[in-house]
Coordinates of C-alpha atoms in Angstrom, one line a residue:
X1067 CA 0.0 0.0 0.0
X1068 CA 0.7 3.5 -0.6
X1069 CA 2.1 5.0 2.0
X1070 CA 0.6 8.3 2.9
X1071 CA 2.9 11.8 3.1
X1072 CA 1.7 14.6 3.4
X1073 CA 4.1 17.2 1.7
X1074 CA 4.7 19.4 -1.0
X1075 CA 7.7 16.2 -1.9
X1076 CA 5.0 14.1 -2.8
X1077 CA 2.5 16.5 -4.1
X1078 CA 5.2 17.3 -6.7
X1079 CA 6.1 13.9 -7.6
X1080 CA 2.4 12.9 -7.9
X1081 CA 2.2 15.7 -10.6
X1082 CA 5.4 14.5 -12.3
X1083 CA 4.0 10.8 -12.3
X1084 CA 0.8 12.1 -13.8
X1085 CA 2.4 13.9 -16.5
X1086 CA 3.1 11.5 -19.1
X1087 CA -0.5 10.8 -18.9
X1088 CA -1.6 14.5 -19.9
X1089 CA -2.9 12.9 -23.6
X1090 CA -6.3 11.3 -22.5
X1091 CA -7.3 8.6 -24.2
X1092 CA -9.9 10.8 -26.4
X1093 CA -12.2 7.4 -27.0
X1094 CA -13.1 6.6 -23.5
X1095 CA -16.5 6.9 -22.6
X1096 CA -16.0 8.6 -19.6
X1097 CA -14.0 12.1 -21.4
X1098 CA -17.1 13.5 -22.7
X1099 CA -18.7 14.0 -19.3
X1100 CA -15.9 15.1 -18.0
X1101 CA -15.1 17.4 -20.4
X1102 CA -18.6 18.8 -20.5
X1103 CA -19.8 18.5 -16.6
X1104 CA -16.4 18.2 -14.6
X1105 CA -13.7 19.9 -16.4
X1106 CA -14.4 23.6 -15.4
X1107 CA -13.9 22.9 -11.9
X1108 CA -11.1 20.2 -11.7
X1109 CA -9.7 21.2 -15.1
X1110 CA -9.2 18.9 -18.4
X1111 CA -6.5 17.7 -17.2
X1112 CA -7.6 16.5 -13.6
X1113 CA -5.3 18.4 -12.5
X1114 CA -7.7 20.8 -10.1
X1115 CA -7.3 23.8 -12.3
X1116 CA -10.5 24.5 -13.9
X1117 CA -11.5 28.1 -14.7
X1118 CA -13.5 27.9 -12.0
X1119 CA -11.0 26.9 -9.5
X1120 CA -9.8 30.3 -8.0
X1121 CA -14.2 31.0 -7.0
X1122 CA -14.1 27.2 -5.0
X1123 CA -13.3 27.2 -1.4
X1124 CA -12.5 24.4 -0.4
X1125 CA -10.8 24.0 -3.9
X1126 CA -12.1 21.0 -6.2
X1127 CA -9.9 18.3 -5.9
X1128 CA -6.8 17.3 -8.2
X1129 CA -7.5 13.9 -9.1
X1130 CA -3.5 13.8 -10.4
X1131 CA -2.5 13.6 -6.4
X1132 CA -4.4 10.6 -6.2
X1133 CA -5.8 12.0 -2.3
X1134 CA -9.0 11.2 -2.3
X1135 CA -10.6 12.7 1.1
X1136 CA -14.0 10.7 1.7
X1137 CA -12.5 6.8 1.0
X1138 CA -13.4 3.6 3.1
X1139 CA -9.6 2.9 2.6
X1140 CA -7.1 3.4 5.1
X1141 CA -5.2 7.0 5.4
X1142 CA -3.1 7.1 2.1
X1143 CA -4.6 4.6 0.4
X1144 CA -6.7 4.8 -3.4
X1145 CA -10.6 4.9 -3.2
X1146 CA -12.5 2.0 -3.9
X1147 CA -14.6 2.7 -7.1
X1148 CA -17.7 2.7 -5.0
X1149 CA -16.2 5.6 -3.0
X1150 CA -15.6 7.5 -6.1
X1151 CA -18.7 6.5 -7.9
X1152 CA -20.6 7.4 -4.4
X1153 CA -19.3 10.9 -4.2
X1154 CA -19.9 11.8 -7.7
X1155 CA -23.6 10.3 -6.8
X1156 CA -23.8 12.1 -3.9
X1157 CA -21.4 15.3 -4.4
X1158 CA -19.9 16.8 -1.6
X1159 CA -21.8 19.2 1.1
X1160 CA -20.5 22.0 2.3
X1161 CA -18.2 22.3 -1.3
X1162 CA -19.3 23.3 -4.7
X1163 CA -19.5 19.7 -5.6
X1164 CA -23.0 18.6 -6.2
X1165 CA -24.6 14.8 -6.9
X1166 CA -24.7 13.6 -10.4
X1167 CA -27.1 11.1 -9.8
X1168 CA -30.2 12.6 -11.0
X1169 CA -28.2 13.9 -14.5
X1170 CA -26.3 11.8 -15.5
X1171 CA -26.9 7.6 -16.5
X1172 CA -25.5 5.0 -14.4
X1173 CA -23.0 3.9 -17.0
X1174 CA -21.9 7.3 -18.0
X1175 CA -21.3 7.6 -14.0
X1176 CA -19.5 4.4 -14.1
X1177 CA -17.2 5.7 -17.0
X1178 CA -16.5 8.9 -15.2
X1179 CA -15.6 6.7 -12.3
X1180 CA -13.0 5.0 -14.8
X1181 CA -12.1 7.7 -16.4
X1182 CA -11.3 9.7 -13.0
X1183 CA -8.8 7.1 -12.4
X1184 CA -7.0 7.6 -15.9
X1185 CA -5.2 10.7 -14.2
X1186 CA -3.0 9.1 -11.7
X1187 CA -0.6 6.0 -12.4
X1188 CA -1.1 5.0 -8.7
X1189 CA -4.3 3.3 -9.7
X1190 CA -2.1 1.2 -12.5
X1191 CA 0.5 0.6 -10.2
X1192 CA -1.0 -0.6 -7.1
X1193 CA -3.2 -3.6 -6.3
X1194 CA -7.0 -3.2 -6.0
X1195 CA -7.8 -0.9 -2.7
X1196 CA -9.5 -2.6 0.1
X1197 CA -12.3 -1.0 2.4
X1198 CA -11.3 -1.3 5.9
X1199 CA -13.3 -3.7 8.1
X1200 CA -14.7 -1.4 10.4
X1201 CA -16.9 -3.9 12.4
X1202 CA -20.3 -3.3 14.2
X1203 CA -21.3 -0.1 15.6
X1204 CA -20.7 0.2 19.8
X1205 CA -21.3 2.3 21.9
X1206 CA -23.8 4.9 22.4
X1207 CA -26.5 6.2 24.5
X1208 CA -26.2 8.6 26.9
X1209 CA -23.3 7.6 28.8
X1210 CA -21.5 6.9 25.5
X1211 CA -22.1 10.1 24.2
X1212 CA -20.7 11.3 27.6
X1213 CA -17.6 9.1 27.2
X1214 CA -17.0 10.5 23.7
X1215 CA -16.7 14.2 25.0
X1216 CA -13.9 12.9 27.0
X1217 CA -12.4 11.5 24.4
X1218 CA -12.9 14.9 22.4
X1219 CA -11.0 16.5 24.7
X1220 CA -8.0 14.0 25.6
X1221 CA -7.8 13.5 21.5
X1222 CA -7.8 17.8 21.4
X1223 CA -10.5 17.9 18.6
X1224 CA -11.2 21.1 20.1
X1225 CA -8.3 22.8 19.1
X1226 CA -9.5 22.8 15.4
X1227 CA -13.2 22.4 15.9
X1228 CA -13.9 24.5 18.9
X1229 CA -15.3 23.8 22.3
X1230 CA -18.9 23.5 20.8
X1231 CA -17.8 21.8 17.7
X1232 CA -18.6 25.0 15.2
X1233 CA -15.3 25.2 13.7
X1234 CA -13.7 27.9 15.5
X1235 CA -10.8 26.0 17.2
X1236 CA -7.6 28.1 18.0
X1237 CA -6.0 26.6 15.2
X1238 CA -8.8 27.4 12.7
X1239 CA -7.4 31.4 12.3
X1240 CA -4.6 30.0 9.9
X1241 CA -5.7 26.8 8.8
X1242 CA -4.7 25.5 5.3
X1243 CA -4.7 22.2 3.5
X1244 CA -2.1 20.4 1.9
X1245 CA -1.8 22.4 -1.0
X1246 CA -1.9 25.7 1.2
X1247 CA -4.6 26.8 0.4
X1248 CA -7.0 27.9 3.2
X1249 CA -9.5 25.2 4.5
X1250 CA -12.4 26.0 7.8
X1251 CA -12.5 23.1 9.7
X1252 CA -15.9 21.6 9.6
X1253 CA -18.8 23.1 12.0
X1254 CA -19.3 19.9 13.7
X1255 CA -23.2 21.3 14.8
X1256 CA -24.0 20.7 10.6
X1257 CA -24.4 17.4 10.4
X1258 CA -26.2 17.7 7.2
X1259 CA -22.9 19.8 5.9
X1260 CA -20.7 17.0 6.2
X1261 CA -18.4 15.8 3.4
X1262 CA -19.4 11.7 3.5
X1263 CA -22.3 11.8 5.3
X1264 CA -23.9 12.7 8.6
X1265 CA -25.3 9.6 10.4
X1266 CA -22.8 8.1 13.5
X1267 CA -21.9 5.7 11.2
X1268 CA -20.4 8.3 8.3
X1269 CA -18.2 9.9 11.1
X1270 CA -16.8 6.7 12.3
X1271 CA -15.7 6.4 9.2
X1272 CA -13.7 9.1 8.8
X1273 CA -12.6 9.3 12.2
X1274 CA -10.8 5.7 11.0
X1275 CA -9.5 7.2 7.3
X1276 CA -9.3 10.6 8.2
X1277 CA -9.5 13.3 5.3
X1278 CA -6.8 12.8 2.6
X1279 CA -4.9 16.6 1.8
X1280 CA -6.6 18.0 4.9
X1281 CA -5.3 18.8 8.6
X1282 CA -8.1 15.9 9.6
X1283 CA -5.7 13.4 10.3
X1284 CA -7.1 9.3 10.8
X1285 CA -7.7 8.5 14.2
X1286 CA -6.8 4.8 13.3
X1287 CA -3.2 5.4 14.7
X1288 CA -4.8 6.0 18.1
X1289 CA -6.2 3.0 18.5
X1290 CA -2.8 1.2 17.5
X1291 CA -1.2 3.3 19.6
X1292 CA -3.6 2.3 22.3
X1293 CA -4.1 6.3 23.2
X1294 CA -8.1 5.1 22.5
X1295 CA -10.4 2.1 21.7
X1296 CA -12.8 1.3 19.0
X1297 CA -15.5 2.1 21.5
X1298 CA -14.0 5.7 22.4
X1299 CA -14.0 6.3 18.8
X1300 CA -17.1 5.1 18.3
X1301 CA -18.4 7.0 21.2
X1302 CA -16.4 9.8 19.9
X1303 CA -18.9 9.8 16.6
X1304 CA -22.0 9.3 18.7
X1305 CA -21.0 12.7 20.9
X1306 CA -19.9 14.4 17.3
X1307 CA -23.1 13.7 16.0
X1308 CA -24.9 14.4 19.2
X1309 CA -24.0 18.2 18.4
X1310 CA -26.6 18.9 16.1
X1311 CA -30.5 18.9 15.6
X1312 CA -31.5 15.3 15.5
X1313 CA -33.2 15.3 12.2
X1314 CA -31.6 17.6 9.3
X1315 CA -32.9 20.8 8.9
X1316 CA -35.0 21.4 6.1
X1317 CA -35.4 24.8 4.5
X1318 CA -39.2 26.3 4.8
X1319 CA -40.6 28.4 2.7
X1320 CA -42.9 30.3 5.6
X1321 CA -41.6 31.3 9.0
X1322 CA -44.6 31.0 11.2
X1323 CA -45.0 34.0 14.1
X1324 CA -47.1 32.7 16.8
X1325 CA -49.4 35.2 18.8
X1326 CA -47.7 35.3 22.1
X1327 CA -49.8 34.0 25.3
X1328 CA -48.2 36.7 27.0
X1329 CA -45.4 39.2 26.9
X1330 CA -43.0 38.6 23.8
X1331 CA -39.7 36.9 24.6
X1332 CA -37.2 39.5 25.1
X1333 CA -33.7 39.0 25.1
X1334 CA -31.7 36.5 22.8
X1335 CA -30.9 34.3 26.2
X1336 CA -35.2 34.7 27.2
X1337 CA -36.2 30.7 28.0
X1338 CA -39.7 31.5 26.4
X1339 CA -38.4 31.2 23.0
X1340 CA -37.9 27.4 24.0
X1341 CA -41.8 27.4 22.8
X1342 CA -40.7 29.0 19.4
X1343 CA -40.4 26.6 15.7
X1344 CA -36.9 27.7 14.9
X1345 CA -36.6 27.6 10.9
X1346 CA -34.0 27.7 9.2
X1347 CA -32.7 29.8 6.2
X1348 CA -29.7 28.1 4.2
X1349 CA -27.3 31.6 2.6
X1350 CA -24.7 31.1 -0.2
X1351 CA -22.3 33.8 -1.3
X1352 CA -23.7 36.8 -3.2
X1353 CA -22.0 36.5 -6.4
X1354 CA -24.5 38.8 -8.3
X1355 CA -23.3 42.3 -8.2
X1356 CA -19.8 43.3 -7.4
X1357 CA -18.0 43.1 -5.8
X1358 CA -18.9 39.4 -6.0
X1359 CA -18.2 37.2 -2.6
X1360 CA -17.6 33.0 -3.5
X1361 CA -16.2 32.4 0.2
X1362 CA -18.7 33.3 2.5
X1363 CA -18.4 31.8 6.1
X1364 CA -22.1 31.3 7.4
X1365 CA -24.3 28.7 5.7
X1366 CA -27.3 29.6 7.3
X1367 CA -29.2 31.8 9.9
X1368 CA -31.9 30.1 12.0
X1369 CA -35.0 32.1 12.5
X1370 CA -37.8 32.3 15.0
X1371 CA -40.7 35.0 15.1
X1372 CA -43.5 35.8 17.3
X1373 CA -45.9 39.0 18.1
X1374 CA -47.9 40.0 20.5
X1375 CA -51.0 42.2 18.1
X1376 CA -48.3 45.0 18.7
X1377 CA -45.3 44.2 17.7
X1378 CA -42.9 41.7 15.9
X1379 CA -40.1 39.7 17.8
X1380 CA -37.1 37.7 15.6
X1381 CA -35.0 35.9 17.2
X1382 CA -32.0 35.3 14.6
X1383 CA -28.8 33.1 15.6
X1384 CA -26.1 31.7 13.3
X1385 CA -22.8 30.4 13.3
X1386 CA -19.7 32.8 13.0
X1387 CA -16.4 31.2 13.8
X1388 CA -15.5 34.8 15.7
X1389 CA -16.4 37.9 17.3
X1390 CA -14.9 40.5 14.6
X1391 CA -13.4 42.0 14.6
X1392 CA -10.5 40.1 16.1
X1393 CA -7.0 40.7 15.2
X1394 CA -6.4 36.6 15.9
X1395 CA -8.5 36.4 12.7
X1396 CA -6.5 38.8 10.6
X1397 CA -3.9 35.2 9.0
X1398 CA -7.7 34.4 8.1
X1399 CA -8.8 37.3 6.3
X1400 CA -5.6 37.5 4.1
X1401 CA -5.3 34.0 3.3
X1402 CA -8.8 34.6 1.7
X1403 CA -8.7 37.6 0.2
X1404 CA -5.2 36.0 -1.4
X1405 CA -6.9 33.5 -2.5
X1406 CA -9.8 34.1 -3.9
X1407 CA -11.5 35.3 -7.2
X1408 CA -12.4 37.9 -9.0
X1409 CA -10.3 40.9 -7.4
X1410 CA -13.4 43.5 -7.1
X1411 CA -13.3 46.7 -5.6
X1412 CA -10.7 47.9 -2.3
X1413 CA -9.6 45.2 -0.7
X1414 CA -12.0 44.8 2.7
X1415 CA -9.2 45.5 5.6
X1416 CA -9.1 44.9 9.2
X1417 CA -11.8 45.8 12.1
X1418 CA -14.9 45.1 10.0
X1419 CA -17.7 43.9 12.3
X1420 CA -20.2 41.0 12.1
X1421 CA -23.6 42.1 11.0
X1422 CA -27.1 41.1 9.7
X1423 CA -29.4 42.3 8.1
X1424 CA -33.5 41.5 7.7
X1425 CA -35.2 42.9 4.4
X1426 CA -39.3 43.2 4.0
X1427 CA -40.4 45.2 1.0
X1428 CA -41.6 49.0 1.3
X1429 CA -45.0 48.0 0.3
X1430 CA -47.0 44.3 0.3
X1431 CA -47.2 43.5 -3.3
X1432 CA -50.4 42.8 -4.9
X1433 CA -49.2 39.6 -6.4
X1434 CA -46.3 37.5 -6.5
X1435 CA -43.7 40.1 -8.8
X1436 CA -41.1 40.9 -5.5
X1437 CA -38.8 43.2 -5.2
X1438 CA -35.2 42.6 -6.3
X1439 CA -34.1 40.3 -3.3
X1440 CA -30.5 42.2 -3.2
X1441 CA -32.1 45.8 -1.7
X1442 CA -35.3 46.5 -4.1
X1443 CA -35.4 48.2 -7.7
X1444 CA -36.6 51.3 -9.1
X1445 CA -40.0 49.9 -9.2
X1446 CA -40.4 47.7 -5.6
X1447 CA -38.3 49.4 -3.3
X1448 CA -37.2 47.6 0.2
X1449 CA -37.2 48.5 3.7
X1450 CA -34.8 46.7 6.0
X1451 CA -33.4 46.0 9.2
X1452 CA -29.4 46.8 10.3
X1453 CA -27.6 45.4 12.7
X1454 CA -24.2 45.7 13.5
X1455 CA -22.1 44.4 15.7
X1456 CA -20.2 48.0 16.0
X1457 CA -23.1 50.7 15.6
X1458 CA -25.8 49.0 16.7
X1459 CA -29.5 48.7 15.0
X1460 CA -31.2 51.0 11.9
X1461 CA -33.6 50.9 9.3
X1462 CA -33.1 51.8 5.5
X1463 CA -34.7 52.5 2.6
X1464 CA -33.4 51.2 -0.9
X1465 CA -33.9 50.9 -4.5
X1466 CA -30.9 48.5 -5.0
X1467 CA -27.9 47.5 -3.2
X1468 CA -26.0 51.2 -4.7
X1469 CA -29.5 53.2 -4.0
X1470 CA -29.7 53.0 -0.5
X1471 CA -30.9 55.6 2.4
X1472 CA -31.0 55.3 5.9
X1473 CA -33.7 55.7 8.1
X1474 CA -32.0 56.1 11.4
X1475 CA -32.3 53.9 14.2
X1476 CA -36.1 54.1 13.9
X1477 CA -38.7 52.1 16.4
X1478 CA -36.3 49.4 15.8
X1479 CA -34.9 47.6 18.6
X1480 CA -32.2 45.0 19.1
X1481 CA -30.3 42.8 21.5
X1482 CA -27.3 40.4 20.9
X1483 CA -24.8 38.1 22.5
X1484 CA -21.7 36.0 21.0
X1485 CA -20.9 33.1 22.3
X1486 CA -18.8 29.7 21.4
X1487 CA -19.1 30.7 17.6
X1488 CA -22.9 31.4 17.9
X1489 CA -24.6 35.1 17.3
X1490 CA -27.9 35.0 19.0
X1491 CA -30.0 38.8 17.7
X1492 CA -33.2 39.7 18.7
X1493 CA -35.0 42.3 16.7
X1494 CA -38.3 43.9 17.4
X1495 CA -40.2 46.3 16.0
X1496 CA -44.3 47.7 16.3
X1497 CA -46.7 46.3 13.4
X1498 CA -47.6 49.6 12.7
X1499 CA -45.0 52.0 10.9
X1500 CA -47.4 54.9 11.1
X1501 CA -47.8 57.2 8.2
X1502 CA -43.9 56.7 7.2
X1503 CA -44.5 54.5 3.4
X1504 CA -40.7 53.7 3.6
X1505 CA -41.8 51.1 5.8
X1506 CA -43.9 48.5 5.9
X1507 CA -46.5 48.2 8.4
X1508 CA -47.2 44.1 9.3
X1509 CA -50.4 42.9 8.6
X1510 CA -51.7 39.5 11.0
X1511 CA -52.5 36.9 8.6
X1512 CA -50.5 37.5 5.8
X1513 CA -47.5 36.0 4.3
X1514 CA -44.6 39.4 4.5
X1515 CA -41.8 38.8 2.4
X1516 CA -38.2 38.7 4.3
X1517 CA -34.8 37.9 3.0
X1518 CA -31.7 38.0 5.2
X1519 CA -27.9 38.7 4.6
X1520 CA -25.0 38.1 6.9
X1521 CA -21.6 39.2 7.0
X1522 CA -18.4 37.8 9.1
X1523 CA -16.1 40.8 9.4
X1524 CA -12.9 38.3 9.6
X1525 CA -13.8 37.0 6.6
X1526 CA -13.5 40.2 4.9
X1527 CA -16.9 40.3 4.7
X1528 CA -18.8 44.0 4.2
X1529 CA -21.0 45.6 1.3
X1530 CA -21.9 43.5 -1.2
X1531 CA -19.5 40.3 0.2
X1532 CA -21.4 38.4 2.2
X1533 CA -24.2 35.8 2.9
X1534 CA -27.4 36.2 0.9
X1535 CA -31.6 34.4 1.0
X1536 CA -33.8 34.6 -1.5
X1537 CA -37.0 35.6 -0.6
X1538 CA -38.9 33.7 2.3
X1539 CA -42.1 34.6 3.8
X1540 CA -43.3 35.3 7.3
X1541 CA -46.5 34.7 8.4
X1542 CA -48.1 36.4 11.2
X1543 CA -50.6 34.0 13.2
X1544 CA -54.0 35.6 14.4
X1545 CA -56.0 34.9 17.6
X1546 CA -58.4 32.3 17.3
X1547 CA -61.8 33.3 17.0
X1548 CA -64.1 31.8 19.7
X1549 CA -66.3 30.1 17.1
X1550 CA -63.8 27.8 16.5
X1551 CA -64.1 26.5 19.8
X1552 CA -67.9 27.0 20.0
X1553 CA -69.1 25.8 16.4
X1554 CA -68.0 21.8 17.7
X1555 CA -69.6 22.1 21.5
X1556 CA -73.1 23.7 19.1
X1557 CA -72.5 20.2 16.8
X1558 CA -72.3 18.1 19.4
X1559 CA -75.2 19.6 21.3
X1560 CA -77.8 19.7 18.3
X1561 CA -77.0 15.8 17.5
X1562 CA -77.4 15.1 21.0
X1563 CA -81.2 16.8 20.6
X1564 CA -81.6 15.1 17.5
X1565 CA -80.9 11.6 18.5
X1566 CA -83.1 11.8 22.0
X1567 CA -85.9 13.3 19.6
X1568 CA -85.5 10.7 17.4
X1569 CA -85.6 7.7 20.0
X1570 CA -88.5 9.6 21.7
X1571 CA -90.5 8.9 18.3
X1572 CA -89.8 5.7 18.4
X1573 CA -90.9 4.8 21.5
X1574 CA -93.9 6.7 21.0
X1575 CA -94.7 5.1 17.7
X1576 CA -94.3 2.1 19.3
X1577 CA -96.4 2.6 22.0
X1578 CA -99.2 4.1 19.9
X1579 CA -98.8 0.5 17.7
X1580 CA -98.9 -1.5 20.9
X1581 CA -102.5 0.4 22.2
X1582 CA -103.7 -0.6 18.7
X1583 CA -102.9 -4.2 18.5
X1584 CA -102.5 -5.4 22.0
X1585 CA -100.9 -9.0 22.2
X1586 CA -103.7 -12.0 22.4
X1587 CA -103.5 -13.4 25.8
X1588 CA -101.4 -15.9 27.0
X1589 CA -98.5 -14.4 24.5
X1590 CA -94.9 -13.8 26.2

């Protein structure tokens, strides 16, 4: 087998292995796919240097290097053809890879599978890769989710992945793979993010091979080393995947704001908002106007709403890796800005805060044409919420992301806390916006537009770079009116009536027949 080094040294002679092979056989029936579908990310060479390489962080992998990351092979070793064949099928969360199952034919999947493998001479010089055995699942449970925390710690998964998992480790600032280019480590609370896979059994897996070119080193070594057990490891997976929501979060199209029973949850930290759907909102990159952002940090915001028939409460929370700004984050920020593409506009600089913003438009439209999700048009302008985590909270008016006006701080009112790589924002704000037709009044019963955008200051994040929704809806629940309850109890009444009438007719009839025809005597 292989043995695994990671280093420029073999990086370099990978490259000079694959060289010779640079003409592709032009006949094989896995080039045309790849030349159509795969090429402009990992290039036609395979050698990870599409045009679209330099927009792709993490970058798309260089199938010349032969370092496959999700394998069911040993640390170093080639991927079975089911591992490849299962990530083309399957793609790659959390990267711009998607799943090909649903375009493309099993056999031209099975050629690109082949055809993947044409890049690298490992796979002609080497024997046939072999999945590890990685027996039955142990562990477990409470107490085994217990024992894997310990192991978290004694193994120091935290230094990359943070105390609460969400990627903000103190080696994260200046993490970078083995090609240098900059890598986050994995928020550990997104199951449904993961490369491979998100059930226990996906991140035992990869506990055992680790991730090939990554700082995720295999944990298979430990148990050799007898530093842990298969059942700490596997306990270590149950506590991993013990970090986040137990089923995957699906995005919804209406956030639902319940009618508070009493006074609206205040503060981010308030218990009430326990009682509170959280939904949440998935954000990619805003790659629309420029200056165009393909990095952004935070995949997502979760939302919760409620009101009280005077005003609206949000309660917003989403995962940042750090409190910008931060100078510990600055290695970060200029690995990123380095790395990526296109150059548009000033470079973003230092001391940029974290903010978010919530977007309604200026007026309810009559039908289903919305505003311009990025800050309105000339026609459907937007109103929006502003926080910062520097100045505070505003409103502002806009007819596109360059037409913009403030509103001032407004009725608007906002409270946050950062903690363990977690905003948590409260904004409120009255239903009624009085005579002011830069912004919208909310109307119960209705479904109000609302986008969202997020920026992470350390990420060089400000402007137009940053986290963007489409349009989502929230609805705004209204009391129940007391005929709901009373229309059933009237039902059940009436039938009640009807069926003693009924049997009281009966019996009469019966009666009457009985006076009429009386039995002869001597009859039982």
């Amino acid at each position: 087998m292989r043995a695994f080094v990671s280093s420029a040294g073999l990086v370099a002679a990978a490259i000079a292995l694959a060289a010779p092979l640079a003409a592709q056989d032009a006949e094989h029936p896995g080039k045309a796919p790849y030349d159509k579908w795969c090429s402009g990310c990992h290039g036609v060479e395979g050698d990870g240097q599409g045009y679209g390489t330099e927009y792709m962080l993490p970058r798309p992998r260089d199938f010349t290097q032969a370092l496959y990351q999700i394998r069911t092979t040993e640390s170093g070793g080639l991927p079975t053809d089911a591992d490849i064949l299962a990530v083309i099928d399957d793609g790659m969360p959390g990267t711009a890879m998607p799943g090909w199952r649903e375009r493309l034919t099993r056999d031209e999947r099975d050629a690109l599978v082949d055809y993947l493998k044409t890049f690298s001479r490992f796979f002609e010089t080497e024997g046939t890769p072999q999945a590890l055995d990685l027996g039955r699942p142990l562990g477990g449970g409470a107490d085994g989710i217990a024992a894997g925390r310990e192991v978290f710690e004694r193994v120091e998964c935290w230094k990359c992945h943070g105390d609460a998992g969400r990627g903000d480790g103190t080696s994260a600032p200046d993490m970078t793979d083995d090609n240098d280019d900059p890598i986050r480590p994995a928020d550990l609370s997104e199951p449904w993010m993961f490369n491979g896979g998100g059930t226990v059994e996906d991140i035992y897996r990869r506990l055992r091979t680790g991730l090939d070119g990554t700082p995720m080193p295999s944990s298979s070594d430990l148990i050799t080393s007898g530093v842990a057990s298969e059942e700490e490891l596997w306990n270590l997976a149950h506590y991993v995947r013990s970090l986040g929501p137990e089923t995957f979060p699906e995005p919804a199209e209406v956030i639902r704001a319940d009618l508070a029973e009493g006074a609206l949850p205040d503060s981010p930290g308030d218990a009430e908002w326990a009682g509170y759907e959280r939904f949440w909102v998935p954000l990619v990159g805003q790659i629309l106007v420029a200056p165009r952002w393909f990095a952004p940090s935070v995949d997502g915001v979760w939302v919760q709403a409620a009101h009280d028939g005077r005003e609206l409460a949000l309660r917003l929370s989403w995962h940042d890796p750090s409190q910008s700004p931060d100078s510990i984050w600055d290695a970060w920020r200029q690995l990123v800005e380095a790395s990526m593409r296109p150059v548009e506009g000033e470079p973003a600089g230092p001391d940029l805060p974290d903010a978010l913003s919530v977007q309604f438009p200026a007026v309810m439209p009559d039908g289903r044409e919305l505003p311009f999700f990025l800050g309105g048009d000339s026609r459907r302008p937007a109103y929006t919420w502003l926080w910062n985590a520097a100045d505070g909270v505003s409103e502002a008016f806009g007819r596109g992301l360059a037409d913009t006006e403030s509103l001032g701080a407004g009725d608007v009112s906002a409270q946050a806390e950062f903690d363990d790589g977690e905003w948590r924002l409260v904004m409120r704000r009255t239903l009624d916006a009085g005579d002011d037709d830069r912004r919208l009044s909310f109307v119960t019963g209705e479904a109000i537009p609302v986008a969202f955008r997020v920026w992470d200051g350390n990420n060089g994040e400000a402007g137009t770079r940053g986290s963007i929704s489409s349009w989502y809806y929230v609805h705004l629940t209204e009391p129940t009116p007391a005929s709901t309850y009373a229309y059933p109890v009237i039902a059940a009444v009436l039938s009640a009536l009807l069926g003693l009438l009924i049997v009281r007719r009966a019996q009469s009839a019966s009666a009457t027949s009985e006076d009429a025809h009386p039995a002869p005597a001597g009859a039982v």
